[in-house]
Amino acid sequence: DAKTTQPTSMDCAEGRAANLPCNHSTISGNEYVYWYRQIHSQGPQYIIHGLKNNETNEMASLIITEDRKSSTLILPHATLRDTAVYYCIGKAANNAGNMLTFGGGTRLMVKP
Amino acid sequence: NAGVTQTPKFQVLKTGQSMTLQCAQDMNHEYMSWYRQDPGMGLRLIHYSVGAGITDQGEVPNGYNVSRSTTEDFPLRLLSAAPSQTSVYFCASSLWGGETQYFGPGTRLLVL
């Protein structure tokens, strides 16, 4: 599965859009980009995933560059409850154990 | 649906003791897995199961046993606890290998 690189931390003002970048330059053609987040002391929570096209759901939008070497997770109107560690993960469908390889993630702090 | 449940929430063990961490899901998911998360780190896969009666090792399996006698339950057994096993343990499930994973709330284990 692709190694991903994310900034260690980011701040965002409450009500503004939070744009979290992720580099995955070694991603292969069959690997999806998954985003999970972990709010303090809780289990990780799925946010969104995509392969080539941009994706949107009720939580966030995912913008993937045409060459698939990077992506951006967008939280359109960040709230204090979005303060969490956000993990960008490259994963092939049906890899052994359906394993998610968690890196360090980005610690997003949403400030009033 | 209760989703993924884990018991106990907290546990303190002495070195050499054994115990079982319980995990159950009511979503009829085939895939279940156990991760551990050490302080300030990402999650690492311990063991996983692709269905009842089938288990396999993940990234860090030493010191742990699992079994999967039913679709719903996937207990993790610590055979002889060591201080290095002090961690937060998360159980996860998914419908199939390529699907998103749902995580339980975690079990915090301290081994003295």
Tab-separated table of C-alpha atoms in Angstrom:
chain	number	residue	atom	x	y	z
A	1	ASP	CA	0.000	0.000	0.000
A	2	ALA	CA	1.127	3.543	-0.786
A	3	LYS	CA	3.098	5.527	1.765
A	4	THR	CA	1.430	8.842	2.515
A	5	THR	CA	2.836	12.125	3.787
A	6	GLN	CA	0.790	14.649	5.738
A	7	PRO	CA	1.586	17.811	7.687
A	8	THR	CA	1.922	17.132	11.386
A	9	SER	CA	-0.575	19.754	12.460
A	10	MET	CA	-2.898	22.455	11.172
A	11	ASP	CA	-5.162	25.102	12.639
A	12	CYS	CA	-8.497	26.234	11.278
A	13	ALA	CA	-10.959	28.879	12.406
A	14	GLU	CA	-14.410	27.658	13.331
A	15	GLY	CA	-16.839	28.044	10.424
A	16	ARG	CA	-14.094	28.198	7.807
A	17	ALA	CA	-13.136	25.440	5.409
A	18	ALA	CA	-10.392	23.088	6.561
A	19	ASN	CA	-8.204	21.839	3.702
A	20	LEU	CA	-6.021	18.906	4.679
A	21	PRO	CA	-3.385	17.886	2.129
A	22	CYS	CA	-1.885	14.452	1.566
A	23	ASN	CA	0.934	13.333	-0.708
A	24	HIS	CA	0.824	9.765	-2.010
A	25	SER	CA	3.267	9.875	-4.912
A	26	THR	CA	3.849	6.092	-4.877
A	27	ILE	CA	0.190	5.176	-5.118
A	28	SER	CA	-0.551	2.443	-7.625
A	29	GLY	CA	-3.450	2.243	-10.013
A	30	ASN	CA	-5.613	-0.045	-7.879
A	31	GLU	CA	-5.125	1.761	-4.595
A	32	TYR	CA	-7.846	3.892	-3.131
A	33	VAL	CA	-7.233	6.955	-0.988
A	34	TYR	CA	-9.043	6.636	2.332
A	35	TRP	CA	-9.491	9.272	5.001
A	36	TYR	CA	-10.202	8.433	8.621
A	37	ARG	CA	-10.173	10.634	11.658
A	38	GLN	CA	-9.653	9.932	15.329
A	39	ILE	CA	-11.171	12.203	17.896
A	40	HIS	CA	-9.348	12.074	21.194
A	41	SER	CA	-9.599	8.683	22.941
A	42	GLN	CA	-12.098	7.312	20.417
A	43	GLY	CA	-11.827	4.697	17.701
A	44	PRO	CA	-11.025	5.893	14.174
A	45	GLN	CA	-13.991	7.032	12.114
A	46	TYR	CA	-14.302	6.628	8.361
A	47	ILE	CA	-14.747	9.896	6.467
A	48	ILE	CA	-14.478	9.322	2.734
A	49	HIS	CA	-12.536	7.480	0.058
A	50	GLY	CA	-11.881	7.741	-3.668
A	51	LEU	CA	-9.942	6.289	-6.566
A	52	LYS	CA	-9.733	8.861	-9.346
A	53	ASN	CA	-12.713	11.147	-9.246
A	54	ASN	CA	-13.508	13.772	-6.674
A	55	GLU	CA	-15.933	12.566	-4.040
A	56	THR	CA	-18.357	14.285	-1.692
A	57	ASN	CA	-20.478	13.014	1.141
A	58	GLU	CA	-22.239	14.498	4.134
A	59	MET	CA	-18.983	14.835	6.043
A	60	ALA	CA	-16.428	16.069	3.556
A	61	SER	CA	-15.144	16.399	0.016
A	62	LEU	CA	-12.118	14.639	-1.413
A	63	ILE	CA	-10.190	16.217	-4.259
A	64	ILE	CA	-7.687	13.910	-5.985
A	65	THR	CA	-5.201	15.349	-8.485
A	66	GLU	CA	-5.306	14.033	-12.012
A	67	ASP	CA	-1.970	12.223	-11.600
A	68	ARG	CA	-3.255	10.781	-8.278
A	69	LYS	CA	-0.062	11.748	-6.484
A	70	SER	CA	-1.842	13.922	-3.955
A	71	SER	CA	-5.251	14.687	-2.547
A	72	THR	CA	-7.001	17.187	-0.299
A	73	LEU	CA	-9.699	16.517	2.247
A	74	ILE	CA	-12.047	19.457	2.635
A	75	LEU	CA	-14.268	20.017	5.646
A	76	PRO	CA	-16.427	22.842	4.282
A	77	HIS	CA	-17.479	24.448	7.569
A	78	ALA	CA	-15.241	23.236	10.365
A	79	THR	CA	-16.676	23.049	13.865
A	80	LEU	CA	-14.984	22.564	17.205
A	81	ARG	CA	-16.078	18.919	17.092
A	82	ASP	CA	-13.903	18.411	14.000
A	83	THR	CA	-10.779	18.776	16.133
A	84	ALA	CA	-9.085	15.405	15.622
A	85	VAL	CA	-6.185	13.578	14.014
A	86	TYR	CA	-6.881	12.985	10.329
A	87	TYR	CA	-5.287	10.023	8.588
A	88	CYS	CA	-4.789	9.715	4.837
A	89	ILE	CA	-4.312	6.076	3.846
A	90	GLY	CA	-3.582	4.461	0.508
A	91	LYS	CA	-5.070	0.993	0.340
A	92	ALA	CA	-5.583	-1.576	-2.348
A	93	ALA	CA	-8.971	-3.215	-2.351
A	94	ASN	CA	-8.826	-6.636	-0.717
A	95	ASN	CA	-5.310	-6.381	0.611
A	96	ALA	CA	-4.395	-9.045	3.158
A	97	GLY	CA	-6.413	-8.516	6.293
A	98	ASN	CA	-8.054	-5.409	4.844
A	99	MET	CA	-5.279	-3.740	6.747
A	100	LEU	CA	-5.211	0.015	7.112
A	101	THR	CA	-1.666	1.356	7.478
A	102	PHE	CA	-1.903	4.376	9.723
A	103	GLY	CA	0.863	6.970	9.556
A	104	GLY	CA	1.224	9.952	11.837
A	105	GLY	CA	-1.751	11.852	10.447
A	106	THR	CA	-2.519	15.569	10.709
A	107	ARG	CA	-3.647	16.959	14.022
A	108	LEU	CA	-6.335	19.506	13.134
A	109	MET	CA	-7.175	22.075	15.760
A	110	VAL	CA	-10.363	24.040	15.106
A	111	LYS	CA	-10.302	27.287	17.051
A	112	PRO	CA	-13.210	29.550	18.023
B	1	ASN	CA	-27.486	-1.505	15.537
B	2	ALA	CA	-24.932	-1.277	18.323
B	3	GLY	CA	-22.119	-1.431	15.768
B	4	VAL	CA	-18.798	-2.672	17.153
B	5	THR	CA	-18.664	-3.118	20.905
B	6	GLN	CA	-15.638	-3.846	23.056
B	7	THR	CA	-15.273	-4.914	26.658
B	8	PRO	CA	-13.797	-4.053	29.028
B	9	LYS	CA	-13.169	-0.317	28.578
B	10	PHE	CA	-10.216	-0.353	30.963
B	11	GLN	CA	-8.071	-3.104	32.413
B	12	VAL	CA	-5.022	-3.269	34.639
B	13	LEU	CA	-2.978	-6.467	34.599
B	14	LYS	CA	0.130	-7.682	36.327
B	15	THR	CA	2.981	-9.061	34.261
B	16	GLY	CA	2.335	-12.708	33.428
B	17	GLN	CA	-1.431	-12.582	33.793
B	18	SER	CA	-3.663	-13.602	30.929
B	19	MET	CA	-6.917	-12.080	29.786
B	20	THR	CA	-9.344	-11.883	26.899
B	21	LEU	CA	-10.482	-8.681	25.238
B	22	GLN	CA	-13.960	-9.061	23.824
B	23	CYS	CA	-15.193	-7.682	20.514
B	24	ALA	CA	-18.622	-8.106	18.970
B	25	GLN	CA	-20.411	-6.645	15.968
B	26	ASP	CA	-24.050	-6.875	14.931
B	27	MET	CA	-23.684	-5.787	11.301
B	28	ASN	CA	-23.098	-9.279	9.874
B	29	HIS	CA	-19.618	-8.242	8.743
B	30	GLU	CA	-17.267	-10.936	7.502
B	31	TYR	CA	-14.018	-9.071	8.172
B	32	MET	CA	-12.900	-8.361	11.706
B	33	SER	CA	-9.541	-7.216	12.988
B	34	TRP	CA	-7.614	-6.111	16.037
B	35	TYR	CA	-5.291	-3.106	16.143
B	36	ARG	CA	-3.184	-1.664	18.898
B	37	GLN	CA	-2.301	1.992	19.310
B	38	ASP	CA	0.623	3.050	21.416
B	39	PRO	CA	0.779	6.633	22.741
B	40	GLY	CA	1.280	9.176	19.972
B	41	MET	CA	1.394	6.477	17.307
B	42	GLY	CA	-0.803	5.190	14.543
B	43	LEU	CA	-2.660	1.881	14.709
B	44	ARG	CA	-0.911	-1.426	13.983
B	45	LEU	CA	-2.704	-4.593	12.927
B	46	ILE	CA	-2.392	-7.548	15.322
B	47	HIS	CA	-4.667	-10.270	13.882
B	48	TYR	CA	-7.543	-10.395	11.484
B	49	SER	CA	-10.294	-12.724	10.331
B	50	VAL	CA	-11.994	-12.960	6.955
B	51	GLY	CA	-14.850	-15.078	8.275
B	52	ALA	CA	-15.886	-17.556	10.929
B	53	GLY	CA	-13.197	-20.187	11.426
B	54	ILE	CA	-10.530	-18.235	9.547
B	55	THR	CA	-7.866	-16.084	11.180
B	56	ASP	CA	-4.458	-14.779	10.195
B	57	GLN	CA	-1.612	-12.723	11.574
B	58	GLY	CA	-1.158	-9.034	11.039
B	59	GLU	CA	1.831	-6.812	11.559
B	60	VAL	CA	2.423	-7.396	15.311
B	61	PRO	CA	0.908	-10.789	16.312
B	62	ASN	CA	3.399	-11.986	18.935
B	63	GLY	CA	1.912	-12.492	22.386
B	64	TYR	CA	-1.679	-12.566	21.151
B	65	ASN	CA	-4.108	-15.297	20.077
B	66	VAL	CA	-7.452	-15.006	18.338
B	67	SER	CA	-10.286	-17.268	17.303
B	68	ARG	CA	-13.465	-16.702	15.320
B	69	SER	CA	-16.121	-19.259	16.143
B	70	THR	CA	-19.020	-17.002	15.119
B	71	THR	CA	-19.477	-14.150	12.669
B	72	GLU	CA	-20.327	-11.784	15.509
B	73	ASP	CA	-17.450	-12.312	17.939
B	74	PHE	CA	-13.685	-11.956	17.644
B	75	PRO	CA	-11.940	-12.182	21.037
B	76	LEU	CA	-8.273	-11.299	21.503
B	77	ARG	CA	-6.336	-13.261	24.096
B	78	LEU	CA	-3.197	-12.088	25.824
B	79	LEU	CA	-1.381	-15.234	26.856
B	80	SER	CA	1.095	-13.794	29.362
B	81	ALA	CA	0.852	-10.037	29.673
B	82	ALA	CA	3.997	-7.925	29.415
B	83	PRO	CA	4.492	-4.188	30.045
B	84	SER	CA	5.178	-3.774	26.306
B	85	GLN	CA	1.538	-4.695	25.711
B	86	THR	CA	0.340	-1.582	27.493
B	87	SER	CA	-1.686	0.072	24.777
B	88	VAL	CA	-5.144	0.926	23.519
B	89	TYR	CA	-6.722	-1.928	21.592
B	90	PHE	CA	-9.258	-1.332	18.840
B	91	CYS	CA	-11.436	-3.882	17.143
B	92	ALA	CA	-12.769	-3.178	13.654
B	93	SER	CA	-15.110	-4.827	11.192
B	94	SER	CA	-16.085	-4.434	7.573
B	95	LEU	CA	-18.499	-6.045	5.204
B	96	TRP	CA	-15.805	-7.240	2.845
B	97	GLY	CA	-12.165	-6.543	2.106
B	98	GLY	CA	-12.605	-3.377	0.128
B	99	GLU	CA	-15.198	-1.791	2.311
B	100	THR	CA	-14.760	0.866	4.928
B	101	GLN	CA	-14.033	-0.295	8.431
B	102	TYR	CA	-16.012	0.427	11.567
B	103	PHE	CA	-14.057	0.704	14.789
B	104	GLY	CA	-15.066	-0.015	18.345
B	105	PRO	CA	-14.475	2.429	21.217
B	106	GLY	CA	-11.280	0.715	22.355
B	107	THR	CA	-9.948	-1.070	25.424
B	108	ARG	CA	-7.251	0.664	27.434
B	109	LEU	CA	-4.842	-1.856	28.898
B	110	LEU	CA	-2.138	-1.179	31.452
B	111	VAL	CA	0.315	-3.950	32.282
B	112	LEU	CA	2.333	-3.398	35.420
